[in-house]
Coordinates of C-alpha atoms in Angstrom, one line a residue:
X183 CA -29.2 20.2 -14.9
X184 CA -26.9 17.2 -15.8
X185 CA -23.5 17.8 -13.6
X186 CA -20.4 16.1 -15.3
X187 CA -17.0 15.0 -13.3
X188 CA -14.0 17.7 -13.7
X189 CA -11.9 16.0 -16.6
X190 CA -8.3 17.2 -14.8
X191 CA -8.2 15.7 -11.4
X192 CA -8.3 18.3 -8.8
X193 CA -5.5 18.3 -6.1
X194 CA -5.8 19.0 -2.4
X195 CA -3.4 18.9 0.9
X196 CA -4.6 18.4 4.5
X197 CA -4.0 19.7 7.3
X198 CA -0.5 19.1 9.3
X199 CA -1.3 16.7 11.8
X200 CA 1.3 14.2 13.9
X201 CA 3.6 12.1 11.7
X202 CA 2.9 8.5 12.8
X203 CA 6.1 7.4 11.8
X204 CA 8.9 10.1 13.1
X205 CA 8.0 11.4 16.6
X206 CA 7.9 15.3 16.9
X207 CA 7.1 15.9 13.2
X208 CA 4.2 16.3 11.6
X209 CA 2.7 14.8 8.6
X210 CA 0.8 16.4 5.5
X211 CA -0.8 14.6 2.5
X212 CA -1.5 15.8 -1.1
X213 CA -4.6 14.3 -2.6
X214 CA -7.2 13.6 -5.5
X215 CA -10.4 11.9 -5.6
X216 CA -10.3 8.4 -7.8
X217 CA -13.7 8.4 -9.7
X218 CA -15.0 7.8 -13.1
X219 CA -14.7 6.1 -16.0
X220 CA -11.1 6.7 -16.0
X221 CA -10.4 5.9 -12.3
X222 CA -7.9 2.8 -13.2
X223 CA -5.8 4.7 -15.7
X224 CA -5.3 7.6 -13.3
X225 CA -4.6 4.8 -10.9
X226 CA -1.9 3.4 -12.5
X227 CA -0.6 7.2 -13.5
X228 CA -0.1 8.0 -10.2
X229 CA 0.3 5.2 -8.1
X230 CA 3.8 4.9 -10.6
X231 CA 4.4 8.2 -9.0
X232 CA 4.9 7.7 -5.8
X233 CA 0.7 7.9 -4.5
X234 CA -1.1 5.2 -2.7
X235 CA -4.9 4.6 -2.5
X236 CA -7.1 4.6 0.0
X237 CA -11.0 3.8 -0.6
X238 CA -11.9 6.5 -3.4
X239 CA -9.2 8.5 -2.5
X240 CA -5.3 8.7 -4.1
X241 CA -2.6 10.8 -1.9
X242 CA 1.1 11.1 -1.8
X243 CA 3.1 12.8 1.1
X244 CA 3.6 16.2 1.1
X245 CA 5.4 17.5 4.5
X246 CA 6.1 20.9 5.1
X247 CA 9.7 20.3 6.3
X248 CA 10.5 16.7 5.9
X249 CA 10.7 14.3 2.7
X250 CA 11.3 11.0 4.4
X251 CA 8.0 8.5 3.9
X252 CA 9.2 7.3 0.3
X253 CA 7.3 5.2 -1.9
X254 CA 8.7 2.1 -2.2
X255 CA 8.0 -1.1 -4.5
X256 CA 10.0 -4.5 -5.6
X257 CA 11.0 -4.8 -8.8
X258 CA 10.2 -8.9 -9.2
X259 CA 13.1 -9.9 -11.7
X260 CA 15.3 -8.4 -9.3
X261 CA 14.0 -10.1 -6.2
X262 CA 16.1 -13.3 -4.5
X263 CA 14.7 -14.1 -1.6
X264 CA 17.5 -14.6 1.7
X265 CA 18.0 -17.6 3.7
X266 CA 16.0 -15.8 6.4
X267 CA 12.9 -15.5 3.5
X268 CA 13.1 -19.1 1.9
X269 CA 12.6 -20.0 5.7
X270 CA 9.5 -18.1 5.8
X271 CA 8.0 -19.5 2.6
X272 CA 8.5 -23.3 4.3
X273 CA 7.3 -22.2 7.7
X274 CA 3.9 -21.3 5.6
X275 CA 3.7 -24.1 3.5
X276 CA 0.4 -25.0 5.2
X277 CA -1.4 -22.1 4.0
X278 CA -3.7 -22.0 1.0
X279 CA -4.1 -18.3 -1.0
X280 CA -8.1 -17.6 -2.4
X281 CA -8.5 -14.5 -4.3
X282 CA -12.1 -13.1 -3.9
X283 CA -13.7 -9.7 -5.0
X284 CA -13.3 -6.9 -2.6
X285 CA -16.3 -8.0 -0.3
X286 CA -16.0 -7.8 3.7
X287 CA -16.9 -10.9 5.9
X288 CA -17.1 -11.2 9.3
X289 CA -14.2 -13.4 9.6
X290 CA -12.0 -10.9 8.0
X291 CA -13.7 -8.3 10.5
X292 CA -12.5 -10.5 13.7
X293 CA -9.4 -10.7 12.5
X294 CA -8.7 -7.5 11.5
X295 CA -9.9 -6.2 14.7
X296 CA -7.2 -8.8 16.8
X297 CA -4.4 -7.9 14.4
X298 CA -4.9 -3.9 15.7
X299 CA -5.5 -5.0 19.2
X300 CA -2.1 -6.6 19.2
X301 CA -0.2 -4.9 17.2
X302 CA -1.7 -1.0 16.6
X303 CA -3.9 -0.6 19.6
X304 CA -2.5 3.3 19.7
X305 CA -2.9 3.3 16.0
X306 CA -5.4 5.3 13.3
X307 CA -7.8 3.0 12.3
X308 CA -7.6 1.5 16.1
X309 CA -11.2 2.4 16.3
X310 CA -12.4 1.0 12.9
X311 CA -15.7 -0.5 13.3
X312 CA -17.2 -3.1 11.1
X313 CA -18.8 -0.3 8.9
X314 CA -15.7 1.6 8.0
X315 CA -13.7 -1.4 7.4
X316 CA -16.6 -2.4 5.0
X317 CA -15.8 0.6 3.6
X318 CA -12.0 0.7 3.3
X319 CA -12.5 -3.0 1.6
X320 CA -15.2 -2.5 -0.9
X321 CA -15.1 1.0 -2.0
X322 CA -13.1 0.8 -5.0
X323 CA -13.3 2.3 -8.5
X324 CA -10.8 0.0 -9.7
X325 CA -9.6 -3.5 -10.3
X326 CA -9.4 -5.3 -6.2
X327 CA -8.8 -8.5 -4.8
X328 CA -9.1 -9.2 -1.1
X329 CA -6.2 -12.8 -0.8
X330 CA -7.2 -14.2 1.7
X331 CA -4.8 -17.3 3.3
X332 CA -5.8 -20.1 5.0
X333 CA -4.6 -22.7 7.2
X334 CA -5.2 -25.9 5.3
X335 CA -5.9 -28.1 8.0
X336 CA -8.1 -26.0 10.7
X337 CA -10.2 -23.7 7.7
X338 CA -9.3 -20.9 10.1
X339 CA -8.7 -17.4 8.4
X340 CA -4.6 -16.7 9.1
X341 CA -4.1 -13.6 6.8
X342 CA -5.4 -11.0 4.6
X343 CA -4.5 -8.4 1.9
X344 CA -6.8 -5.6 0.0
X345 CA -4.8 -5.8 -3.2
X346 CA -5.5 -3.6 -6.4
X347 CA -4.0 -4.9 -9.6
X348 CA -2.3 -2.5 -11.9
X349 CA -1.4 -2.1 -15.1
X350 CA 2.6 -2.9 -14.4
X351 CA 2.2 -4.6 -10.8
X352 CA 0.3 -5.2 -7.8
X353 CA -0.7 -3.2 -5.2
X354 CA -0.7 -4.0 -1.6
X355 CA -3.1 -1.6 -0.2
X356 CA -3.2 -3.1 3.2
X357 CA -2.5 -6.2 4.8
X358 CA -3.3 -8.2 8.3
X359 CA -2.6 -11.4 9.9
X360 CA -3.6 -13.8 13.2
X361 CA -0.8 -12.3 16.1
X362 CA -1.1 -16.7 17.2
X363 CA 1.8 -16.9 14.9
X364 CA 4.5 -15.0 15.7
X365 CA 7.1 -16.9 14.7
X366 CA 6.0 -18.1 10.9
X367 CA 6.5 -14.2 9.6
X368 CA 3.1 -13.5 8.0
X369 CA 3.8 -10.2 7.3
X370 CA 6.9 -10.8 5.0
X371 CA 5.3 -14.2 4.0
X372 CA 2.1 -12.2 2.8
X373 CA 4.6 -10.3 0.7
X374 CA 6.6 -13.0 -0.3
X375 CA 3.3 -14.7 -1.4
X376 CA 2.6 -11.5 -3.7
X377 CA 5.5 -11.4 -5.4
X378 CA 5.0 -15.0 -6.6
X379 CA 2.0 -13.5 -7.9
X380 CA 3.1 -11.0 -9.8
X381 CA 6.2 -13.2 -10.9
X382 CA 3.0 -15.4 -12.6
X383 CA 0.9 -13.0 -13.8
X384 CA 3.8 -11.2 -15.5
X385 CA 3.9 -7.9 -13.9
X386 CA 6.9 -6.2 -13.2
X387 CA 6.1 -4.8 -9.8
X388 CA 5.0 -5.3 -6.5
X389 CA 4.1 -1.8 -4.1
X390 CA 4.4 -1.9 -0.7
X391 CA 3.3 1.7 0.3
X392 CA 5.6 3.8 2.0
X393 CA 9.1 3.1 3.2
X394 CA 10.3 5.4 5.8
X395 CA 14.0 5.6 6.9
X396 CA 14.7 5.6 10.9
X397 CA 10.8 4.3 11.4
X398 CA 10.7 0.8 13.1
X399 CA 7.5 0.0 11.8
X400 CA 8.8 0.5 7.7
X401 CA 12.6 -1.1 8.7
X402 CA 11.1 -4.9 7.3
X403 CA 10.5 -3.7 4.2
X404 CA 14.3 -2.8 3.3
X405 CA 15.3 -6.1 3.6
X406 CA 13.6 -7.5 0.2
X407 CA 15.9 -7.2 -2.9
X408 CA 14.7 -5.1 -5.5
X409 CA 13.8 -2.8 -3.6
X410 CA 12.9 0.2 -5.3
X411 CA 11.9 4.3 -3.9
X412 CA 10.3 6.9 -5.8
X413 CA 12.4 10.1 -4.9
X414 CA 13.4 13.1 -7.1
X415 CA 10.7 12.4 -9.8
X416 CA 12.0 9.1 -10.5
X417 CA 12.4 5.4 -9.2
X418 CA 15.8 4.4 -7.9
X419 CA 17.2 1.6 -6.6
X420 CA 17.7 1.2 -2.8
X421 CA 21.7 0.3 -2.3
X422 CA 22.2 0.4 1.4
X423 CA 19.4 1.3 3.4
X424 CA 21.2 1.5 6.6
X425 CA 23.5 4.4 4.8
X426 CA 20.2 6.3 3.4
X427 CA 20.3 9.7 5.1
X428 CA 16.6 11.0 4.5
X429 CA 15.5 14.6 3.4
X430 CA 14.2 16.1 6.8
X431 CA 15.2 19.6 5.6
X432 CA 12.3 22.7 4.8
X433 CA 14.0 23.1 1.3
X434 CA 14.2 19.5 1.0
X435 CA 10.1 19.6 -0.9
X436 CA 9.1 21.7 -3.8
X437 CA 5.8 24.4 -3.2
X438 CA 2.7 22.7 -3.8
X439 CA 1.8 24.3 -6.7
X440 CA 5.5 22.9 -8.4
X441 CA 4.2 19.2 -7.3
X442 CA 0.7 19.6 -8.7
X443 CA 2.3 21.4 -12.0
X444 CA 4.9 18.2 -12.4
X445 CA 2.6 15.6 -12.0
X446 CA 2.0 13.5 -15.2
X447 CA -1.5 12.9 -15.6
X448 CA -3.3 10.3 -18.3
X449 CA -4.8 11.2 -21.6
X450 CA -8.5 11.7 -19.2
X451 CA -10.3 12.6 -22.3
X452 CA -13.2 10.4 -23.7
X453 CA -15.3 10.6 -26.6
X454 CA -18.6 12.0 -25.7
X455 CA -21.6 10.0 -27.6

């Protein structure tokens, strides 16, 4: 019997489990699986809707009583970079960008595994081992880069993004960096970088993930102009994050089945041969 993929993407929502971001709430994710031949244009659909990917997987927030983890992107014709920023770019002057297909190396494996040590050792992927970050690399359906950046004069691996290109932007699916260099700002420099990309390749966007108001660990990513978050069905632009009062109210979402029945899907059809 020959078994054919669903052609309307079927939606799912985990279990509540502790919000990583806001302490004493709890978190709770909507979710599709990102396969087949049209896995890049439902990709694009819904990543321009406020969901992020992860491996084979595409989810977007979905909290029972709070609406506060915000999708959040930089629109690049909008983007000056600050005094603080333009500092950053010449402290990293000595870095050279390659762009490689979505392959794990070892290299990247150490790395990855001191970035978490020093700076997530409490976090989720704390106990990734070199299999499952294999995995979170190279399981893709759709258009990846891994940018790596090196330090031109000792070879050595600095900094690393998983990147998926879209069809109006890039995406920065995950990033991570030496903790040696806590003063050159590799984290915004990484971003910085991929905005320079994007301003090259012509694409309007860069995405960041999730921006999440009174969360420490999101604050950095407010202080890029351009700044865009996905909210109410539509992308607005960020005015004053420090006077953003988040949605952290049980009417604040809409019932699953209202999110699922507004989402805007691609034309998943195909000719069959």
């Amino acid at each position: 019997m020959r078994h054919t993929l669903p052609l309307t993407p079927q939606f799912y929502v985990t279990a509540p489990q502790p919000c990583p971001y806001l302490e004493g709430r709890m978190e709770r994710k909507l979710f599709t699986a990102l396969q087949g031949e049209n896995a890049g244009a439902l990709n694009d659909s819904l990543s321009a809707q406020g969901f992020r990917r992860s491996q084979n997987v595409l989810y977007r927030p979905s909290c029972a009583d709070c609406a506060s983890c915000l999708s959040a992107r930089i629109d690049v014709a909008a983007f000056t970079a600050s005094r603080s920023q333009r500092r950053t770019i010449a402290r990293n002057t000595g870095l050279e960008r390659r762009a490689t297909s979505p392959w794990a190396t070892e290299d990247q494996y150490e790395l990855f595994r001191r970035y978490l040590d020093s700076r997530h050792a409490d976090g989720g992927m704390a106990d990734m081992d070199v299999f499952e970050f294999a995995a979170m690399v190279e399981e893709t359906p759709i258009r990846s880069r891994v940018i790596e950046y090196v330090d031109i004069e000792s070879r050595d691996l600095v900094g690393v993004c998983l990147t998926d290109v879209l069809g109006d932007g890039l995406s920065m699916v995950y990033s991570f960096y030496t903790p040696d260099r806590p003063k050159d700002g590799l984290g915004n420099y990484i971003i910085l970088d991929h905005i320079e990309i994007a301003r090259n390749a012509g694409l309007p966007y860069v995405y960041l993930g999730y921006w999440v108001p009174g969360s420490q660990k999101m604050g950095y990513k407010a202080k890029f102009s351009g700044l865009e978050i996905y909210m109410g069905g539509q992308w607005q632009k960020l005015q004053d994050p420090d006077q953003f009062e988040p949605a952290q109210h049980p009417l604040s979402n809409d019932p699953i089945a209202e999110q699922v029945a507004n989402i805007a899907l691609p034309d998943m059809a195909h000719k069959r041969r």
